[in-house]
Coordinates of C-alpha atoms and ligand atoms in Angstrom, one line a residue:
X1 CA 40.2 5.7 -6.7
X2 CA 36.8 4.1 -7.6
X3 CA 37.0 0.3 -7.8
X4 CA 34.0 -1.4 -9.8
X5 CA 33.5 -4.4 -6.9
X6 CA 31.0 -7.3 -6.5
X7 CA 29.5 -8.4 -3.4
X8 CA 28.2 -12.0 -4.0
X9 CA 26.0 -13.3 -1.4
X10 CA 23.3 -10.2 -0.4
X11 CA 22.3 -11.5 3.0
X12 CA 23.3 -9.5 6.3
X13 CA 27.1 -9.5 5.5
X14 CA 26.7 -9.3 1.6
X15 CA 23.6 -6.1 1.6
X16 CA 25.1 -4.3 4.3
X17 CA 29.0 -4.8 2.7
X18 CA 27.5 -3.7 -0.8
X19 CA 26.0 -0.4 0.5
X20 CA 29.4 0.3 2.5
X21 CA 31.4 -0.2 -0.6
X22 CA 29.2 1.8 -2.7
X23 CA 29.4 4.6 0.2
X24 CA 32.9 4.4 0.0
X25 CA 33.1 5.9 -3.4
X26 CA 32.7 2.3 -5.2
X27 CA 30.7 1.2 -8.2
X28 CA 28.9 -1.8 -6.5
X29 CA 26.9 -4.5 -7.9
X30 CA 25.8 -7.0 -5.3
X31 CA 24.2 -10.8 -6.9
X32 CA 21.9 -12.9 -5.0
X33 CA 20.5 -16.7 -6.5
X34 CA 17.1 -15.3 -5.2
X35 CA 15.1 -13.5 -7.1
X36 CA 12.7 -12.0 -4.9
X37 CA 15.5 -10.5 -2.7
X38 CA 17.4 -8.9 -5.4
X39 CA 14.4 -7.1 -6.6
X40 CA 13.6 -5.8 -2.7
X41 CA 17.5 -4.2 -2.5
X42 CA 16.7 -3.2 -5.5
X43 CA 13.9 -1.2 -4.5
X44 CA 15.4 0.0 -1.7
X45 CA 13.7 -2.9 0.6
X46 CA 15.5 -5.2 3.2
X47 CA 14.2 -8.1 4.2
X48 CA 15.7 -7.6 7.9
X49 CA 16.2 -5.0 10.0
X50 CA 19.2 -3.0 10.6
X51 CA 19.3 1.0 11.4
X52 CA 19.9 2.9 8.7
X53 CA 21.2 0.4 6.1
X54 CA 17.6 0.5 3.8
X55 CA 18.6 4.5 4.0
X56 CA 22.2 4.0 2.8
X57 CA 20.7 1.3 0.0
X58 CA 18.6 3.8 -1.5
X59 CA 20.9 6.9 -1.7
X60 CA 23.1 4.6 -4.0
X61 CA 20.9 2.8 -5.9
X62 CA 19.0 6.1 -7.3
X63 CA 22.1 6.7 -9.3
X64 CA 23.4 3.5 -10.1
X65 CA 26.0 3.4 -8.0
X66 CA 24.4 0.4 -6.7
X67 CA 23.0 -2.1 -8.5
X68 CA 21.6 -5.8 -7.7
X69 CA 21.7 -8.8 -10.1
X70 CA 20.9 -12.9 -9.8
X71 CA 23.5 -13.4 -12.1
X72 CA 27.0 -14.1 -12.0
X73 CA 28.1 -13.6 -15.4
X74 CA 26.9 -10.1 -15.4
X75 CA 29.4 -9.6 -11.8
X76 CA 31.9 -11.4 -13.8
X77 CA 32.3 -9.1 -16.4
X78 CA 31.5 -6.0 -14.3
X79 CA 34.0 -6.1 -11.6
X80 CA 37.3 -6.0 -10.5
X81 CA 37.2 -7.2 -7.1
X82 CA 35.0 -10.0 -6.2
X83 CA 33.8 -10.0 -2.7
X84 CA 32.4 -13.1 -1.7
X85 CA 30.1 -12.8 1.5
X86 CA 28.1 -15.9 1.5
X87 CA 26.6 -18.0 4.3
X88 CA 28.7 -21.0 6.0
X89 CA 26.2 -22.4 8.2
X90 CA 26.8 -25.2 11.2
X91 CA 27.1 -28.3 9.2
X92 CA 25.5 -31.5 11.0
X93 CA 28.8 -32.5 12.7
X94 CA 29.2 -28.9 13.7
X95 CA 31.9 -27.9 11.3
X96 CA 30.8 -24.7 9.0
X97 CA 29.2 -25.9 5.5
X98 CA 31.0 -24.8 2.4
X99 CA 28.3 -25.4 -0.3
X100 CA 27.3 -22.3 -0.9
X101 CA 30.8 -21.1 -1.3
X102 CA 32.4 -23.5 -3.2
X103 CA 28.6 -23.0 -5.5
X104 CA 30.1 -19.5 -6.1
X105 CA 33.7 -20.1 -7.1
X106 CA 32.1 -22.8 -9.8
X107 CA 29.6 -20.2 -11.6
X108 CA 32.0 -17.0 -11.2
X109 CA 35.6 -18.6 -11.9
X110 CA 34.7 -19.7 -15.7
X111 CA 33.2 -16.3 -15.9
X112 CA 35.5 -14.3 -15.8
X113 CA 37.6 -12.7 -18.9
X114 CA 40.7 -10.8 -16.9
X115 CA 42.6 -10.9 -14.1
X116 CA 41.0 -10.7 -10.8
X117 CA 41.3 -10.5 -7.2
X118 CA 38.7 -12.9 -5.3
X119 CA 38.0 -11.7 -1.5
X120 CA 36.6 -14.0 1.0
X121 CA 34.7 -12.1 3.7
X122 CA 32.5 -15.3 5.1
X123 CA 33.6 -16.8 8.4
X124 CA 35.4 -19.8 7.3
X125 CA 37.3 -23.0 9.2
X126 CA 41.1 -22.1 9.0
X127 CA 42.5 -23.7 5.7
X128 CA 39.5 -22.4 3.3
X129 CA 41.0 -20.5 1.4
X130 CA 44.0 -22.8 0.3
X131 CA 42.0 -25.5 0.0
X132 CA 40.2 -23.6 -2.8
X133 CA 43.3 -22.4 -4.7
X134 CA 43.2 -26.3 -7.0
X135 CA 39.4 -25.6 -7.6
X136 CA 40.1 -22.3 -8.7
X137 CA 43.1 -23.2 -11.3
X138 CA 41.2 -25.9 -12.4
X139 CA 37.9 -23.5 -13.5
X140 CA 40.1 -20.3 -14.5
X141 CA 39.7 -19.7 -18.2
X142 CA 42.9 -20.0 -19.8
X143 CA 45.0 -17.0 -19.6
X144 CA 43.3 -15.3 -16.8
X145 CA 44.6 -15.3 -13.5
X146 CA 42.5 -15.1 -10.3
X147 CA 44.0 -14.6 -6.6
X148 CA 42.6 -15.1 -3.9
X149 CA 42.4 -12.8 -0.5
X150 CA 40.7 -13.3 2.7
X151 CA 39.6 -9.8 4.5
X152 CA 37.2 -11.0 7.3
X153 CA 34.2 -9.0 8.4
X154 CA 33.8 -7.9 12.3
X155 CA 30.4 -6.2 11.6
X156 CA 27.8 -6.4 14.5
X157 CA 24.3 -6.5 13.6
X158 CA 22.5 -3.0 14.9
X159 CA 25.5 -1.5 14.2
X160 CA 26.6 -2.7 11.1
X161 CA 26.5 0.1 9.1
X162 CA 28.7 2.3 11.2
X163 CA 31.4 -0.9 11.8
X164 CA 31.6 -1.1 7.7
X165 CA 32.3 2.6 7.4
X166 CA 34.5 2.8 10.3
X167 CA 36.4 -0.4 10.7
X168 CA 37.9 -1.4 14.4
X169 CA 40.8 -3.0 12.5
X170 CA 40.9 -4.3 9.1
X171 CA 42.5 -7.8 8.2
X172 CA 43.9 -8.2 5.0
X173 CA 45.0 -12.0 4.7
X174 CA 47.0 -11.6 0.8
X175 CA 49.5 -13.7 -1.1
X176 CA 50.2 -10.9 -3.0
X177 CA 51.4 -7.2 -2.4
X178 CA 49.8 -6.5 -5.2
X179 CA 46.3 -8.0 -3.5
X180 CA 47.4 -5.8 -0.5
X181 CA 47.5 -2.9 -2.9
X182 CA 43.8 -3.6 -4.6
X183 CA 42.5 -4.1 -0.9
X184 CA 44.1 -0.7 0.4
X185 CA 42.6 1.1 -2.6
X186 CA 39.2 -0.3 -1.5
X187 CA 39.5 0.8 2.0
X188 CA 41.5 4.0 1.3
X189 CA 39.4 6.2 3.0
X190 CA 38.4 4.4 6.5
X191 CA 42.7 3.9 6.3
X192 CA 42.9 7.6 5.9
X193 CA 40.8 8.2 9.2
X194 CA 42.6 6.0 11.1
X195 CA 41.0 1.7 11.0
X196 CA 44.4 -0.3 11.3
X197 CA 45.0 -2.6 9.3
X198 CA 46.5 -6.2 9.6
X199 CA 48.4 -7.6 6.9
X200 CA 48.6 -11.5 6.9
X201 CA 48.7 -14.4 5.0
X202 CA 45.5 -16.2 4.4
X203 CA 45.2 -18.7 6.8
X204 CA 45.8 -16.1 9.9
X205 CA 42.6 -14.0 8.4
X206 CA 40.4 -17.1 8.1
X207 CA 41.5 -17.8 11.7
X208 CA 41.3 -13.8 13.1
X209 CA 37.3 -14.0 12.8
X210 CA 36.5 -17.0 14.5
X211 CA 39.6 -16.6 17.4
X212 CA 37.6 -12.9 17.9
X213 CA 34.3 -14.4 18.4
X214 CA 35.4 -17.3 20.0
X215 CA 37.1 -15.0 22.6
X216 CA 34.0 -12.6 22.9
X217 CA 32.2 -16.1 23.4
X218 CA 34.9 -16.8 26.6
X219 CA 34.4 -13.7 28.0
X220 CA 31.3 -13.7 28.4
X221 CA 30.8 -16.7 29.3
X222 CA 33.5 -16.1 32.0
X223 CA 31.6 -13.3 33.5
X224 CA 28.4 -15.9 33.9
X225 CA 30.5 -18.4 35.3
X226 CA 31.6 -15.6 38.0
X227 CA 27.6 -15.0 38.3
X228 CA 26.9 -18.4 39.4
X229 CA 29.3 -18.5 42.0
X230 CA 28.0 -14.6 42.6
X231 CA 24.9 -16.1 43.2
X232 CA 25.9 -18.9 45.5
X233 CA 28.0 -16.4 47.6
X234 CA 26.3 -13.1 48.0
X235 CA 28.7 -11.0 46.0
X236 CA 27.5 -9.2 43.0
X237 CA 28.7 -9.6 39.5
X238 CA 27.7 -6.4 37.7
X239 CA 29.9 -4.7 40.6
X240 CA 32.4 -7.9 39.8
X241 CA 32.6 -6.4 35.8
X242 CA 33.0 -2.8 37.3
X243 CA 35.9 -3.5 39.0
X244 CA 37.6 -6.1 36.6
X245 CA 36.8 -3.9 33.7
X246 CA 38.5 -1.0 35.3
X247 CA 41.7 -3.0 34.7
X248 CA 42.0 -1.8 30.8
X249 CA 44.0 -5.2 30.1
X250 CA 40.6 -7.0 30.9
X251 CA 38.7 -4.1 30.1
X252 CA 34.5 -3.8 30.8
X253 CA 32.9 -4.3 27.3
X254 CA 31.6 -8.5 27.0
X255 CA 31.3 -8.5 30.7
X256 CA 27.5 -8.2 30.6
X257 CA 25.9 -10.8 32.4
X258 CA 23.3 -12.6 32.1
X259 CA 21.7 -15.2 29.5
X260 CA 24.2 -15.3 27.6
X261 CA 25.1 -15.1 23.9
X262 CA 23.6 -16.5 21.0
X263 CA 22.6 -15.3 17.5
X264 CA 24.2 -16.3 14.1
X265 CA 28.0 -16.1 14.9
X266 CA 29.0 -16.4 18.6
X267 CA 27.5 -19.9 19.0
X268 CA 28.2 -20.9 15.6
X269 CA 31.7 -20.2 15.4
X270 CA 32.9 -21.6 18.9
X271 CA 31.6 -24.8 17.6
X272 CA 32.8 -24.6 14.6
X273 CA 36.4 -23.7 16.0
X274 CA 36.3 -26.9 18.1
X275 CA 35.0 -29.0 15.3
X276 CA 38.1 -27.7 12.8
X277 CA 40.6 -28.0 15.6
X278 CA 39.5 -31.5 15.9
X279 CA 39.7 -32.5 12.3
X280 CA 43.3 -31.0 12.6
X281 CA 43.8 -33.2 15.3
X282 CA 44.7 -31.0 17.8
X283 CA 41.2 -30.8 20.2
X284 CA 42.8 -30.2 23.4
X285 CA 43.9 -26.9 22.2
X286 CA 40.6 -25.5 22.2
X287 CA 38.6 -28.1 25.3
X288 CA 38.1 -24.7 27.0
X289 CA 35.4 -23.9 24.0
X290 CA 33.6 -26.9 25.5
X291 CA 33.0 -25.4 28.9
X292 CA 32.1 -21.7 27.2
X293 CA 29.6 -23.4 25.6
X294 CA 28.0 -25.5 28.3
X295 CA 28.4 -22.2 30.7
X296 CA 26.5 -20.9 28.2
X297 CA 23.8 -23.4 28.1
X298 CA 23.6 -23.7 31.6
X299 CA 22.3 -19.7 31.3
X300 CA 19.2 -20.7 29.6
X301 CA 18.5 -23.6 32.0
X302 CA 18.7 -21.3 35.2
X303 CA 16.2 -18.9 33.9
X304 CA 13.8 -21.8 32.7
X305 CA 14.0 -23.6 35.9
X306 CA 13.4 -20.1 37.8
X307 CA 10.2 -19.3 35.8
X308 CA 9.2 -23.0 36.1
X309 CA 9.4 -22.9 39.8
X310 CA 7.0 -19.9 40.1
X311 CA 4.0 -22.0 37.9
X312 CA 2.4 -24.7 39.2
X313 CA 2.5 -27.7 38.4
X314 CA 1.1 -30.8 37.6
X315 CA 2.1 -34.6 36.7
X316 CA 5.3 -32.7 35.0
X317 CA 3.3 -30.0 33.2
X318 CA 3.5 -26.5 33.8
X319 CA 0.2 -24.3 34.4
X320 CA 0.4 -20.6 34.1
X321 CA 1.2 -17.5 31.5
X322 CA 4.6 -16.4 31.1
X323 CA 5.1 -12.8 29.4
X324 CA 8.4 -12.8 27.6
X325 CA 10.0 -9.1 26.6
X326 CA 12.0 -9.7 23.8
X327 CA 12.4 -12.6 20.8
X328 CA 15.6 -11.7 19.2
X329 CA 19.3 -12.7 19.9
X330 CA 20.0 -9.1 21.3
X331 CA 18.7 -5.5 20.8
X332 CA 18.5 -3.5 17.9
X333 CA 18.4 -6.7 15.5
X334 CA 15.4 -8.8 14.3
X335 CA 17.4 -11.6 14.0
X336 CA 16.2 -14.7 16.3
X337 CA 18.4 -17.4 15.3
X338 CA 19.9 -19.3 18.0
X339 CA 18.3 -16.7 20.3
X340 CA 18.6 -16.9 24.2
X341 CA 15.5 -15.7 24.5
X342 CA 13.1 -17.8 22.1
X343 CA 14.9 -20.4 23.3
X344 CA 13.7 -20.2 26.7
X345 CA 10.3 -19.0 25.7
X346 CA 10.3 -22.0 23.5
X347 CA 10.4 -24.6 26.7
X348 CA 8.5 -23.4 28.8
X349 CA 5.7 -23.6 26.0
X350 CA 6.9 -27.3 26.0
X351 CA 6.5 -27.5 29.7
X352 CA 3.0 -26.8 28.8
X353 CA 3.4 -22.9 29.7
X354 CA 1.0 -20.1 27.9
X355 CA 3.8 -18.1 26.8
X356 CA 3.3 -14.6 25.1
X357 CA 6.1 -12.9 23.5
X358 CA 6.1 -9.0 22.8
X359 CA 9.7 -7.8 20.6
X360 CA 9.9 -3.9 18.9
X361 CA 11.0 -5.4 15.9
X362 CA 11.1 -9.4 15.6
X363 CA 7.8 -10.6 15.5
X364 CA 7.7 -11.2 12.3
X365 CA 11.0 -13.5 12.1
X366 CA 9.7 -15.1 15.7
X367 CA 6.4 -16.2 14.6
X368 CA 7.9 -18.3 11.7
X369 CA 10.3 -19.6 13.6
X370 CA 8.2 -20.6 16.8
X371 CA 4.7 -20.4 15.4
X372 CA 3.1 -22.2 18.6
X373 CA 4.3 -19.3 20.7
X374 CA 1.7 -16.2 20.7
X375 CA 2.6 -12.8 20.1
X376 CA 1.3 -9.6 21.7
X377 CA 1.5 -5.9 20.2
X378 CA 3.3 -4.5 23.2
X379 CA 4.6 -5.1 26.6
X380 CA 1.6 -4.4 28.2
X381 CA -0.5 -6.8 26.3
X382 CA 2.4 -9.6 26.7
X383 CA 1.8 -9.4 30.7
X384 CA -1.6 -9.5 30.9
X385 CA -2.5 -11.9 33.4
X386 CA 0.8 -13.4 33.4
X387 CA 2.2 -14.9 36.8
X388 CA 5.8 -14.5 35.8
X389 CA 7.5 -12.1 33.4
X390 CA 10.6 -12.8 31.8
X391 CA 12.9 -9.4 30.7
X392 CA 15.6 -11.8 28.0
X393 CA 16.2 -9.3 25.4
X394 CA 17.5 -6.0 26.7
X395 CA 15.6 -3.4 24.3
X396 CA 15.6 0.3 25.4
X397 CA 11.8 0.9 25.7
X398 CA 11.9 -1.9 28.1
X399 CA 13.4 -0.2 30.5
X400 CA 11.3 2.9 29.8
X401 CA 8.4 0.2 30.8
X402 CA 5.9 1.3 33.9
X403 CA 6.3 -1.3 36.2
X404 CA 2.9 0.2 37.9
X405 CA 1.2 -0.7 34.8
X406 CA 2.6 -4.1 34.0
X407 CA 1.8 -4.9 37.8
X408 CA -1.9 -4.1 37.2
X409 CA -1.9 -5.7 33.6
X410 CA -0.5 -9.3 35.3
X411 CA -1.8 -11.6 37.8
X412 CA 1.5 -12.4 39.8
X413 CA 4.7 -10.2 40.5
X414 CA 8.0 -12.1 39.6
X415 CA 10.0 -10.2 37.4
X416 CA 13.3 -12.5 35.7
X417 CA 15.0 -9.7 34.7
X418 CA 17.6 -12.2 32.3
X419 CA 19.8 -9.7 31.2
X420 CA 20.4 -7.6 34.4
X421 CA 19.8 -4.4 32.7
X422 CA 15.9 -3.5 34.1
X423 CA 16.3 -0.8 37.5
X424 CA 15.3 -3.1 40.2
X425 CA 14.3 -0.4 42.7
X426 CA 10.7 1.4 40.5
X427 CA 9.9 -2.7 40.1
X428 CA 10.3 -3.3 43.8
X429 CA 8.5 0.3 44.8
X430 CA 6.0 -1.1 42.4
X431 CA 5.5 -4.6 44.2
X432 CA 7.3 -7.0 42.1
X433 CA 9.7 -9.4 43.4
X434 CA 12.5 -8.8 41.3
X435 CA 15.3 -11.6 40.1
X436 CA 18.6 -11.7 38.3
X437 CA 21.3 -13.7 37.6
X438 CA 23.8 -12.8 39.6
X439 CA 23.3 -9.6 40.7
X440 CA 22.1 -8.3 43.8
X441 CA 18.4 -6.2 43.8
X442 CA 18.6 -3.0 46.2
X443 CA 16.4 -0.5 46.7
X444 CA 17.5 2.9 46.1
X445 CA 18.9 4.8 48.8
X446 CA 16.8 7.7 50.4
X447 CA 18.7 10.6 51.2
X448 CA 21.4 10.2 53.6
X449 CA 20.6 6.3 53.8
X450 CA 22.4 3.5 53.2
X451 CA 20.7 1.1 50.2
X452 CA 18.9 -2.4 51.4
X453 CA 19.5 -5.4 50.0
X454 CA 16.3 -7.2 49.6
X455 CA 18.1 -10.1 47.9
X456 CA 15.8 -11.6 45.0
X457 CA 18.7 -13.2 42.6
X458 CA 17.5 -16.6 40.4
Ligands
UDX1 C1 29.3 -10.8 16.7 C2 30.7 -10.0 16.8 O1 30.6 -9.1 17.9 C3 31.0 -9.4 15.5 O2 32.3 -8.7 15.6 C4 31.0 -10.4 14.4 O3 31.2 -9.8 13.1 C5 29.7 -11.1 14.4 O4 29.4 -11.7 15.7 P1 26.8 -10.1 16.7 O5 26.5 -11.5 16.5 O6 26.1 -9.1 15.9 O7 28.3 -9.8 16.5 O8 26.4 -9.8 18.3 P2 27.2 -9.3 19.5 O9 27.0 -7.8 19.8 O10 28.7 -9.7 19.5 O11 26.4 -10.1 20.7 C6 26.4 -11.5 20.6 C7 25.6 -12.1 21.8 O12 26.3 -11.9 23.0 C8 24.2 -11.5 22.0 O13 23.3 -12.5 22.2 C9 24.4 -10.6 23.2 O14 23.2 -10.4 23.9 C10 25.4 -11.4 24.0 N1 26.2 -10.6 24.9 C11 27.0 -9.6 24.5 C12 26.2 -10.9 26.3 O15 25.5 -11.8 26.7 N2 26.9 -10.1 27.2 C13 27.7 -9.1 26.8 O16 28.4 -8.5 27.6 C14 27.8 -8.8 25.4

């Protein structure tokens, strides 16, 4: 049955939730406070980039199945269902900021004129949602009463469009049956194909999203602790995460090696897990976060030490051009916040490196956000004349890259591949000297031969 929803909040979540609803049969209207970016989705424009989401945009908003608005009143009296898919970014202290949600319960609660269901979807400390119930009965009109439900998101950027349509689980954190009955109607047709779903109170919702990411976080993290003491020992973690993820209770997916996570959530939301366990006053249950995190951090000091040692330098100061393949947090995404790899390109520019930076698609965000850096058009054009290159975001057409033709674009012939993902033996038949965190380089066996280590690791 079609529900008339709004998605409030049309940033990644918000855009890519409203076109999934609308998808799903609903009739959508998604509200942004800015202007400019309600009149893009409204046009059929994002102002990121995620496969086949501007696609899915436009098929709904030519019939007005989808529709995009700046104000809340107009939501209010449109929908049913509220979804609520605002940002909660880091607060100073580390905990997640609430502003911008607490901002919309104060324009959309007086608003409305019937009874409705309110659905938090933004990654939230555990105890949001209750703490909003008094803020909510205080605002209500009289006579209308509005629940709350929490049904947290698991979307990954790059494939966000497929994990809205076809939910791994869905959580539906209700006080209600009769929320759990609104929410099942909404997602009656990914249930009917097969997403489980969770039923729960609120709190255990809130505290599903950022126990997943935190444990993502951990795992991988885990793996690059095991790659440092790979490296110290001559064993070979991507071999390691073979054999441990052959074991389906540990299974092999998060065991990828290498700089280590970043990007809007994983960071984020092991942080802000430690800082809400604190304020509950129970830290020591999550002190392990501490060490994911420094493990973490630790990543992005290897690989900047590494291509430090290959410059020279000079009173402190680093002399030399470093080509870097790749600016956002991971493939497929343009996003580059809290991204591993501008991170590191980012210090060794403040080491007093040249640093040029070739990404498919985030040059655009990149530039804004580290504007000293320069930016080339390709790969080829990033290494030219560089003495080291550094592989930190794991694109496909890098590893499509000639290695012959980088090596006669650059001046020297260290390769940092950061993310263990380039094939080390068509760099080493092309002369580089090839590195990796943890891993160990070979050259591909002839026929009837067995393989040579040639070592190489950072
Ligand atoms: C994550 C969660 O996966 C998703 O469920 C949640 O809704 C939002 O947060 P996302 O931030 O899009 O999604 O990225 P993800 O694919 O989880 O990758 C996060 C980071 O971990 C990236 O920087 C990636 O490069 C890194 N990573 C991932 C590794 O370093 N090794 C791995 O094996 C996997």
């Amino acid at each position: 049955m079609s529900v008339r929803i709004s998605v409030i909040g049309t940033g990644y979540l918000g855009a890519t939730h409203a076109a999934g609803m609308a998808e799903l049969g609903h009739d959508v209207i998604g509200v942004d406070t800015d202007e400019a970016k309600v009149r893009a989705l409204a046009s059929g424009q994002l102002p990121f980039f995620e496969p086949g989401l501007p696609e899915l945009i436009a098929k709904h908003v030519a019939p007005g199945k989808l529709r995009f608005t700046t104000s809340l009143a107009e939501a209010a009296d449109f929908a049913d269902i509220h979804f609520v898919c605002v940002g909660t970014p880091q607060g100073e202290s580390g905990a997640a900021d609430l502003s911008h949600l607490h901002a919309v319960i104060d324009g959309l609660v007086p608003a409305l004129g019937r009874n409705t269901l309110v659905v938090g979807k933004s990654t939230v400390p555990v105890g949001t949602a209750q703490s909003l119930l008094p803020r909510i009965a205080a605002l209500a009109p009289s006579g209308v009463d509005v629940e709350v439900a929490w049904n947290p998101e698991f979307l990954r950027e790059g494939h966000a469009v497929h994990d809205t349509l076809h939910p791994n689980r869905l959580v539906l954190g209700v006080s209600s049956p009769g929320a759990e009955w609104a929410l099942r109607n909404v997602y009656a047709t990914p249930i009917a194909e097969g997403s489980p779903v969770v039923v729960s109170n609120l709190p255990t919702a809130e505290l599903v999203k950022v126990s997943a990411n935190a444990f993502l976080a951990t795992k991988i993290s885990f793996i690059n602790a095991m790659a440092e003491l790979c490296e110290l020992t001559g064993a070979d973690v991507a071999s390691l995460a073979d054999a441990l993820g052959h074991d389906d209770r540990i299974g092999r997916k998060f065991l990828g090696a290498g700089l280590g996570y970043g990007g809007g959530c994983l960071p984020k939301d092991v942080r802000a897990l430690i800082a809400r366990a604190e304020e509950l006053g129970s830290g020591r249950s999550v002190e392990f976060l501490h060490g994911v995190d420094a493990i973490n951090a630790r990543r992005r000091d290897r690989v900047v030490e590494e291509a430090l040692s290959v410059l020279r330098t000079v009173n402190g100061r680093a002399f030399g051009r470093v080509a870097v393949l790749g600016a956002s947090f991971k493939p497929l995404s343009d996003d580059v916040r809290d991204s591993p790899a501008l991170d590191v390109a980012r210090r060794l520019s403040r080491a007093g490196a040249w640093v040029t930076v070739y990404d498919p698609q985030a040059a655009v965000p990149a530039r804004s956000a580290a504007p000293e850096l320069r930016y080339a058009a390709n790969a080829v054009a990033a290494c030219r004349k560089a003495d080291v290159v550094l592989h930190l975001t794991e694109w496909a057409e890098f590893r499509d890259l000639d290695p012959r033709r980088l090596r006669d674009a650059a001046r020297g012939r260290v390769l940092i591949d950061g993310r263990n993902s380039l094939d080390p033996s068509s760099w080493l038949a092309a002369g580089w000297d090839v590195r990796t965190l943890g891993t160990l380089v070979t050259q591909e066996p002839k026929a009837g031969t067995q393989p040579s280590l040639v070592g190489g690791r950072v």
